[in-house]
mmCIF file of N, CA, C and O in Angstrom:
data_model
loop_
_atom_site.group_PDB
_atom_site.id
_atom_site.type_symbol
_atom_site.label_atom_id
_atom_site.label_comp_id
_atom_site.label_asym_id
_atom_site.label_seq_id
_atom_site.Cartn_x
_atom_site.Cartn_y
_atom_site.Cartn_z
ATOM 1 N N MET A 24 6.193 -24.903 -4.906
ATOM 2 C CA MET A 24 5.591 -23.773 -4.295
ATOM 3 C C MET A 24 4.512 -23.224 -5.326
ATOM 4 O O MET A 24 4.874 -23.028 -6.461
ATOM 5 N N ASP A 25 3.280 -22.776 -4.859
ATOM 6 C CA ASP A 25 2.316 -22.179 -5.802
ATOM 7 C C ASP A 25 2.745 -20.790 -6.023
ATOM 8 O O ASP A 25 3.375 -20.159 -5.276
ATOM 9 N N ALA A 26 2.376 -20.311 -7.227
ATOM 10 C CA ALA A 26 2.619 -18.937 -7.655
ATOM 11 C C ALA A 26 1.683 -18.004 -6.824
ATOM 12 O O ALA A 26 0.715 -18.396 -6.492
ATOM 13 N N ILE A 27 2.226 -16.861 -6.584
ATOM 14 C CA ILE A 27 1.447 -15.753 -5.966
ATOM 15 C C ILE A 27 0.507 -15.258 -7.133
ATOM 16 O O ILE A 27 0.923 -14.990 -8.252
ATOM 17 N N THR A 28 -0.689 -14.906 -6.700
ATOM 18 C CA THR A 28 -1.609 -14.475 -7.650
ATOM 19 C C THR A 28 -2.006 -12.918 -7.358
ATOM 20 O O THR A 28 -1.749 -12.504 -6.335
ATOM 21 N N PRO A 29 -2.419 -12.318 -8.365
ATOM 22 C CA PRO A 29 -2.914 -10.878 -8.209
ATOM 23 C C PRO A 29 -3.953 -10.808 -7.133
ATOM 24 O O PRO A 29 -3.967 -9.773 -6.408
ATOM 25 N N GLU A 30 -4.850 -11.739 -7.002
ATOM 26 C CA GLU A 30 -5.898 -11.707 -6.017
ATOM 27 C C GLU A 30 -5.274 -11.897 -4.649
ATOM 28 O O GLU A 30 -5.734 -11.035 -3.762
ATOM 29 N N GLN A 31 -4.187 -12.674 -4.435
ATOM 30 C CA GLN A 31 -3.584 -12.787 -3.137
ATOM 31 C C GLN A 31 -2.879 -11.317 -2.774
ATOM 32 O O GLN A 31 -2.951 -10.905 -1.733
ATOM 33 N N ILE A 32 -2.284 -10.723 -3.730
ATOM 34 C CA ILE A 32 -1.702 -9.412 -3.522
ATOM 35 C C ILE A 32 -2.755 -8.425 -3.174
ATOM 36 O O ILE A 32 -2.537 -7.638 -2.213
ATOM 37 N N SER A 33 -3.862 -8.498 -3.866
ATOM 38 C CA SER A 33 -4.873 -7.498 -3.527
ATOM 39 C C SER A 33 -5.446 -7.713 -2.129
ATOM 40 O O SER A 33 -5.573 -6.748 -1.336
ATOM 41 N N ARG A 34 -5.563 -8.907 -1.673
ATOM 42 C CA ARG A 34 -6.129 -9.256 -0.351
ATOM 43 C C ARG A 34 -5.087 -8.821 0.692
ATOM 44 O O ARG A 34 -5.414 -8.206 1.719
ATOM 45 N N MET A 35 -3.777 -9.017 0.417
ATOM 46 C CA MET A 35 -2.700 -8.581 1.272
ATOM 47 C C MET A 35 -2.669 -7.241 1.544
ATOM 48 O O MET A 35 -2.655 -6.675 2.679
ATOM 49 N N VAL A 36 -2.859 -6.308 0.513
ATOM 50 C CA VAL A 36 -2.855 -4.901 0.609
ATOM 51 C C VAL A 36 -4.056 -4.498 1.320
ATOM 52 O O VAL A 36 -3.993 -3.639 2.305
ATOM 53 N N ASP A 37 -5.240 -4.988 0.998
ATOM 54 C CA ASP A 37 -6.398 -4.603 1.734
ATOM 55 C C ASP A 37 -6.366 -4.999 3.218
ATOM 56 O O ASP A 37 -6.701 -4.151 4.029
ATOM 57 N N ASP A 38 -5.881 -6.111 3.568
ATOM 58 C CA ASP A 38 -5.748 -6.557 4.937
ATOM 59 C C ASP A 38 -4.780 -5.726 5.612
ATOM 60 O O ASP A 38 -4.999 -5.312 6.858
ATOM 61 N N PHE A 39 -3.604 -5.554 5.110
ATOM 62 C CA PHE A 39 -2.583 -4.820 5.838
ATOM 63 C C PHE A 39 -3.037 -3.280 6.039
ATOM 64 O O PHE A 39 -2.838 -2.912 7.176
ATOM 65 N N TYR A 40 -3.504 -2.686 5.147
ATOM 66 C CA TYR A 40 -3.959 -1.297 5.309
ATOM 67 C C TYR A 40 -5.217 -1.173 6.162
ATOM 68 O O TYR A 40 -5.438 -0.088 6.862
ATOM 69 N N ALA A 41 -6.117 -2.179 6.277
ATOM 70 C CA ALA A 41 -7.120 -2.182 7.196
ATOM 71 C C ALA A 41 -6.507 -2.229 8.532
ATOM 72 O O ALA A 41 -7.093 -1.387 9.520
ATOM 73 N N SER A 42 -5.439 -2.899 8.908
ATOM 74 C CA SER A 42 -4.807 -2.911 10.172
ATOM 75 C C SER A 42 -4.173 -1.585 10.358
ATOM 76 O O SER A 42 -4.164 -1.042 11.578
ATOM 77 N N ILE A 43 -3.527 -0.974 9.359
ATOM 78 C CA ILE A 43 -2.883 0.255 9.552
ATOM 79 C C ILE A 43 -3.837 1.401 10.013
ATOM 80 O O ILE A 43 -3.569 2.187 10.868
ATOM 81 N N ARG A 44 -5.114 1.345 9.426
ATOM 82 C CA ARG A 44 -6.091 2.341 9.677
ATOM 83 C C ARG A 44 -6.542 2.281 11.117
ATOM 84 O O ARG A 44 -6.892 3.267 11.752
ATOM 85 N N LEU A 45 -6.434 1.126 11.726
ATOM 86 C CA LEU A 45 -6.819 0.874 13.100
ATOM 87 C C LEU A 45 -5.636 1.083 14.089
ATOM 88 O O LEU A 45 -5.877 1.340 15.262
ATOM 89 N N HIS A 46 -4.381 1.199 13.715
ATOM 90 C CA HIS A 46 -3.295 1.497 14.503
ATOM 91 C C HIS A 46 -3.336 2.813 15.137
ATOM 92 O O HIS A 46 -3.601 3.742 14.452
ATOM 93 N N PRO A 47 -3.147 2.928 16.534
ATOM 94 C CA PRO A 47 -3.269 4.162 17.181
ATOM 95 C C PRO A 47 -2.315 5.287 16.761
ATOM 96 O O PRO A 47 -2.648 6.468 16.823
ATOM 97 N N ARG A 48 -1.092 4.912 16.241
ATOM 98 C CA ARG A 48 -0.134 5.915 15.891
ATOM 99 C C ARG A 48 -0.191 6.099 14.279
ATOM 100 O O ARG A 48 -0.169 7.223 13.850
ATOM 101 N N LEU A 49 -0.033 4.983 13.711
ATOM 102 C CA LEU A 49 0.001 5.177 12.130
ATOM 103 C C LEU A 49 -1.351 5.462 11.500
ATOM 104 O O LEU A 49 -1.415 6.182 10.446
ATOM 105 N N GLY A 50 -2.493 4.990 12.017
ATOM 106 C CA GLY A 50 -3.815 5.208 11.425
ATOM 107 C C GLY A 50 -3.966 6.728 11.165
ATOM 108 O O GLY A 50 -4.348 7.122 10.117
ATOM 109 N N PRO A 51 -3.828 7.605 12.175
ATOM 110 C CA PRO A 51 -4.174 9.038 11.968
ATOM 111 C C PRO A 51 -3.121 9.726 10.926
ATOM 112 O O PRO A 51 -3.519 10.500 10.264
ATOM 113 N N ILE A 52 -1.895 9.216 10.903
ATOM 114 C CA ILE A 52 -0.937 9.770 9.973
ATOM 115 C C ILE A 52 -1.468 9.429 8.530
ATOM 116 O O ILE A 52 -1.409 10.388 7.608
ATOM 117 N N PHE A 53 -1.819 8.226 8.280
ATOM 118 C CA PHE A 53 -2.244 7.821 6.904
ATOM 119 C C PHE A 53 -3.646 8.476 6.566
ATOM 120 O O PHE A 53 -3.819 8.986 5.501
ATOM 121 N N GLU A 54 -4.550 8.477 7.576
ATOM 122 C CA GLU A 54 -5.929 9.014 7.432
ATOM 123 C C GLU A 54 -5.886 10.430 7.014
ATOM 124 O O GLU A 54 -6.540 11.022 6.206
ATOM 125 N N ALA A 55 -4.910 11.192 7.613
ATOM 126 C CA ALA A 55 -4.782 12.649 7.347
ATOM 127 C C ALA A 55 -4.359 12.879 6.010
ATOM 128 O O ALA A 55 -4.800 13.869 5.337
ATOM 129 N N ARG A 56 -3.695 12.004 5.276
ATOM 130 C CA ARG A 56 -3.286 12.249 3.852
ATOM 131 C C ARG A 56 -4.254 11.541 2.888
ATOM 132 O O ARG A 56 -4.053 11.844 1.752
ATOM 133 N N LEU A 57 -4.829 10.495 3.358
ATOM 134 C CA LEU A 57 -5.583 9.661 2.387
ATOM 135 C C LEU A 57 -7.037 9.594 2.624
ATOM 136 O O LEU A 57 -7.607 8.688 1.944
ATOM 137 N N ALA A 58 -7.613 10.399 3.432
ATOM 138 C CA ALA A 58 -9.023 10.271 3.768
ATOM 139 C C ALA A 58 -9.908 10.067 2.658
ATOM 140 O O ALA A 58 -10.738 9.158 2.681
ATOM 141 N N ALA A 59 -9.796 10.785 1.566
ATOM 142 C CA ALA A 59 -10.712 10.646 0.378
ATOM 143 C C ALA A 59 -9.962 9.866 -0.688
ATOM 144 O O ALA A 59 -10.619 9.764 -1.760
ATOM 145 N N LYS A 60 -8.770 9.290 -0.475
ATOM 146 C CA LYS A 60 -7.994 8.747 -1.596
ATOM 147 C C LYS A 60 -7.655 7.264 -1.284
ATOM 148 O O LYS A 60 -6.754 6.802 -1.965
ATOM 149 N N TRP A 61 -8.265 6.633 -0.288
ATOM 150 C CA TRP A 61 -7.771 5.265 0.102
ATOM 151 C C TRP A 61 -7.861 4.386 -1.152
ATOM 152 O O TRP A 61 -7.076 3.553 -1.449
ATOM 153 N N ASP A 62 -9.066 4.351 -1.926
ATOM 154 C CA ASP A 62 -9.086 3.500 -3.044
ATOM 155 C C ASP A 62 -8.035 3.662 -4.064
ATOM 156 O O ASP A 62 -7.486 2.770 -4.531
ATOM 157 N N SER A 63 -7.760 4.934 -4.448
ATOM 158 C CA SER A 63 -6.750 5.139 -5.386
ATOM 159 C C SER A 63 -5.350 4.749 -4.908
ATOM 160 O O SER A 63 -4.476 4.296 -5.615
ATOM 161 N N HIS A 64 -5.178 4.989 -3.630
ATOM 162 C CA HIS A 64 -3.846 4.539 -3.053
ATOM 163 C C HIS A 64 -3.721 3.033 -3.060
ATOM 164 O O HIS A 64 -2.646 2.618 -3.270
ATOM 165 N N HIS A 65 -4.741 2.451 -2.787
ATOM 166 C CA HIS A 65 -4.826 0.894 -2.627
ATOM 167 C C HIS A 65 -4.489 0.450 -4.149
ATOM 168 O O HIS A 65 -3.593 -0.533 -4.440
ATOM 169 N N ASP A 66 -5.040 1.116 -5.267
ATOM 170 C CA ASP A 66 -4.670 0.656 -6.529
ATOM 171 C C ASP A 66 -3.287 0.813 -6.881
ATOM 172 O O ASP A 66 -2.643 -0.034 -7.452
ATOM 173 N N LYS A 67 -2.754 1.886 -6.379
ATOM 174 C CA LYS A 67 -1.249 2.120 -6.616
ATOM 175 C C LYS A 67 -0.376 1.181 -5.871
ATOM 176 O O LYS A 67 0.604 0.611 -6.433
ATOM 177 N N LEU A 68 -0.774 0.819 -4.699
ATOM 178 C CA LEU A 68 0.012 -0.008 -3.841
ATOM 179 C C LEU A 68 -0.111 -1.585 -4.479
ATOM 180 O O LEU A 68 0.960 -2.210 -4.433
ATOM 181 N N LYS A 69 -1.254 -1.841 -4.925
ATOM 182 C CA LYS A 69 -1.393 -3.157 -5.638
ATOM 183 C C LYS A 69 -0.587 -3.258 -6.844
ATOM 184 O O LYS A 69 0.100 -4.328 -7.113
ATOM 185 N N ALA A 70 -0.535 -2.195 -7.572
ATOM 186 C CA ALA A 70 0.339 -2.118 -8.814
ATOM 187 C C ALA A 70 1.764 -2.319 -8.492
ATOM 188 O O ALA A 70 2.582 -3.053 -9.144
ATOM 189 N N PHE A 71 2.128 -1.591 -7.334
ATOM 190 C CA PHE A 71 3.544 -1.706 -6.790
ATOM 191 C C PHE A 71 3.863 -3.147 -6.490
ATOM 192 O O PHE A 71 4.855 -3.691 -6.987
ATOM 193 N N TRP A 72 3.067 -3.779 -5.704
ATOM 194 C CA TRP A 72 3.372 -5.165 -5.302
ATOM 195 C C TRP A 72 3.265 -6.159 -6.405
ATOM 196 O O TRP A 72 4.055 -7.131 -6.439
ATOM 197 N N ARG A 73 2.404 -5.925 -7.464
ATOM 198 C CA ARG A 73 2.435 -6.690 -8.553
ATOM 199 C C ARG A 73 3.610 -6.636 -9.338
ATOM 200 O O ARG A 73 4.218 -7.615 -9.889
ATOM 201 N N SER A 74 4.161 -5.369 -9.423
ATOM 202 C CA SER A 74 5.421 -5.197 -10.204
ATOM 203 C C SER A 74 6.567 -5.908 -9.411
ATOM 204 O O SER A 74 7.491 -6.428 -10.073
ATOM 205 N N VAL A 75 6.606 -5.761 -8.087
ATOM 206 C CA VAL A 75 7.673 -6.486 -7.311
ATOM 207 C C VAL A 75 7.531 -7.947 -7.380
ATOM 208 O O VAL A 75 8.494 -8.664 -7.619
ATOM 209 N N LEU A 76 6.401 -8.483 -7.038
ATOM 210 C CA LEU A 76 6.241 -9.926 -6.873
ATOM 211 C C LEU A 76 5.967 -10.799 -8.118
ATOM 212 O O LEU A 76 6.345 -11.855 -8.143
ATOM 213 N N LEU A 77 5.313 -10.036 -9.089
ATOM 214 C CA LEU A 77 5.015 -10.699 -10.390
ATOM 215 C C LEU A 77 5.790 -10.208 -11.509
ATOM 216 O O LEU A 77 5.591 -10.615 -12.670
ATOM 217 N N THR A 78 6.690 -9.219 -11.303
ATOM 218 C CA THR A 78 7.386 -8.570 -12.290
ATOM 219 C C THR A 78 6.556 -8.007 -13.438
ATOM 220 O O THR A 78 6.982 -8.129 -14.508
ATOM 221 N N SER A 79 5.455 -7.492 -13.039
ATOM 222 C CA SER A 79 4.505 -6.981 -14.108
ATOM 223 C C SER A 79 5.024 -5.618 -14.774
ATOM 224 O O SER A 79 4.535 -5.383 -15.791
ATOM 225 N N GLY A 80 5.896 -4.886 -14.107
ATOM 226 C CA GLY A 80 6.336 -3.704 -14.746
ATOM 227 C C GLY A 80 5.348 -2.593 -14.759
ATOM 228 O O GLY A 80 5.663 -1.520 -15.382
ATOM 229 N N GLU A 81 4.187 -2.698 -14.037
ATOM 230 C CA GLU A 81 3.088 -1.714 -14.288
ATOM 231 C C GLU A 81 3.361 -0.431 -13.311
ATOM 232 O O GLU A 81 2.618 0.520 -13.467
ATOM 233 N N TYR A 82 4.168 -0.615 -12.344
ATOM 234 C CA TYR A 82 4.347 0.534 -11.354
ATOM 235 C C TYR A 82 5.542 1.341 -11.740
ATOM 236 O O TYR A 82 6.583 0.748 -12.045
ATOM 237 N N ASN A 83 5.461 2.609 -11.788
ATOM 238 C CA ASN A 83 6.507 3.500 -12.168
ATOM 239 C C ASN A 83 6.809 4.662 -11.171
ATOM 240 O O ASN A 83 7.335 5.695 -11.582
ATOM 241 N N GLY A 84 6.340 4.491 -9.923
ATOM 242 C CA GLY A 84 6.535 5.600 -8.986
ATOM 243 C C GLY A 84 7.770 5.546 -8.198
ATOM 244 O O GLY A 84 8.710 4.714 -8.449
ATOM 245 N N ARG A 85 7.926 6.472 -7.192
ATOM 246 C CA ARG A 85 9.034 6.429 -6.282
ATOM 247 C C ARG A 85 8.593 6.396 -4.889
ATOM 248 O O ARG A 85 8.436 7.560 -4.279
ATOM 249 N N PRO A 86 8.348 5.195 -4.275
ATOM 250 C CA PRO A 86 7.629 5.334 -2.915
ATOM 251 C C PRO A 86 8.589 5.685 -1.828
ATOM 252 O O PRO A 86 8.072 6.261 -0.781
ATOM 253 N N VAL A 87 9.811 5.389 -1.906
ATOM 254 C CA VAL A 87 10.722 5.753 -0.748
ATOM 255 C C VAL A 87 10.725 7.355 -0.599
ATOM 256 O O VAL A 87 10.483 7.781 0.572
ATOM 257 N N PRO A 88 11.041 8.103 -1.626
ATOM 258 C CA PRO A 88 11.093 9.520 -1.361
ATOM 259 C C PRO A 88 9.646 10.111 -0.825
ATOM 260 O O PRO A 88 9.503 10.871 0.017
ATOM 261 N N ALA A 89 8.545 9.537 -1.304
ATOM 262 C CA ALA A 89 7.298 9.922 -0.998
ATOM 263 C C ALA A 89 6.977 9.694 0.470
ATOM 264 O O ALA A 89 6.472 10.499 1.226
ATOM 265 N N HIS A 90 7.397 8.452 0.976
ATOM 266 C CA HIS A 90 7.238 8.180 2.419
ATOM 267 C C HIS A 90 8.200 8.905 3.314
ATOM 268 O O HIS A 90 7.916 9.266 4.481
ATOM 269 N N ASN A 91 9.510 9.143 2.809
ATOM 270 C CA ASN A 91 10.483 9.817 3.589
ATOM 271 C C ASN A 91 10.058 11.222 3.830
ATOM 272 O O ASN A 91 10.424 11.933 4.788
ATOM 273 N N ALA A 92 9.146 11.880 2.953
ATOM 274 C CA ALA A 92 8.727 13.134 3.142
ATOM 275 C C ALA A 92 7.750 13.355 4.231
ATOM 276 O O ALA A 92 7.332 14.419 4.592
ATOM 277 N N ILE A 93 7.215 12.245 4.721
ATOM 278 C CA ILE A 93 6.235 12.305 5.797
ATOM 279 C C ILE A 93 6.941 12.314 7.054
ATOM 280 O O ILE A 93 7.413 11.218 7.595
ATOM 281 N N GLY A 94 7.095 13.430 7.738
ATOM 282 C CA GLY A 94 7.916 13.677 8.890
ATOM 283 C C GLY A 94 7.528 12.728 10.063
ATOM 284 O O GLY A 94 8.360 12.201 10.831
ATOM 285 N N GLU A 95 6.251 12.530 10.192
ATOM 286 C CA GLU A 95 5.750 11.671 11.345
ATOM 287 C C GLU A 95 6.194 10.213 11.223
ATOM 288 O O GLU A 95 6.235 9.446 12.286
ATOM 289 N N LEU A 96 6.583 9.794 10.041
ATOM 290 C CA LEU A 96 7.023 8.420 9.908
ATOM 291 C C LEU A 96 8.485 8.316 10.217
ATOM 292 O O LEU A 96 9.043 7.330 10.500
#
């Protein structure tokens, strides 16, 4: 099996959130919070997934509490 690359992770995050932005229910929820911050949020998400999938150790946030605080989710 080939190793996952940072470029594949980047593409996955970009593609996934492009679809989220078009989703009729989830799109407005995320857009309301990230309208001017999509790029920085994508950077954070990519660091998270690199940490998980490549064990890079570069992400140090707490995503579950942050998302649990969004009542609409």
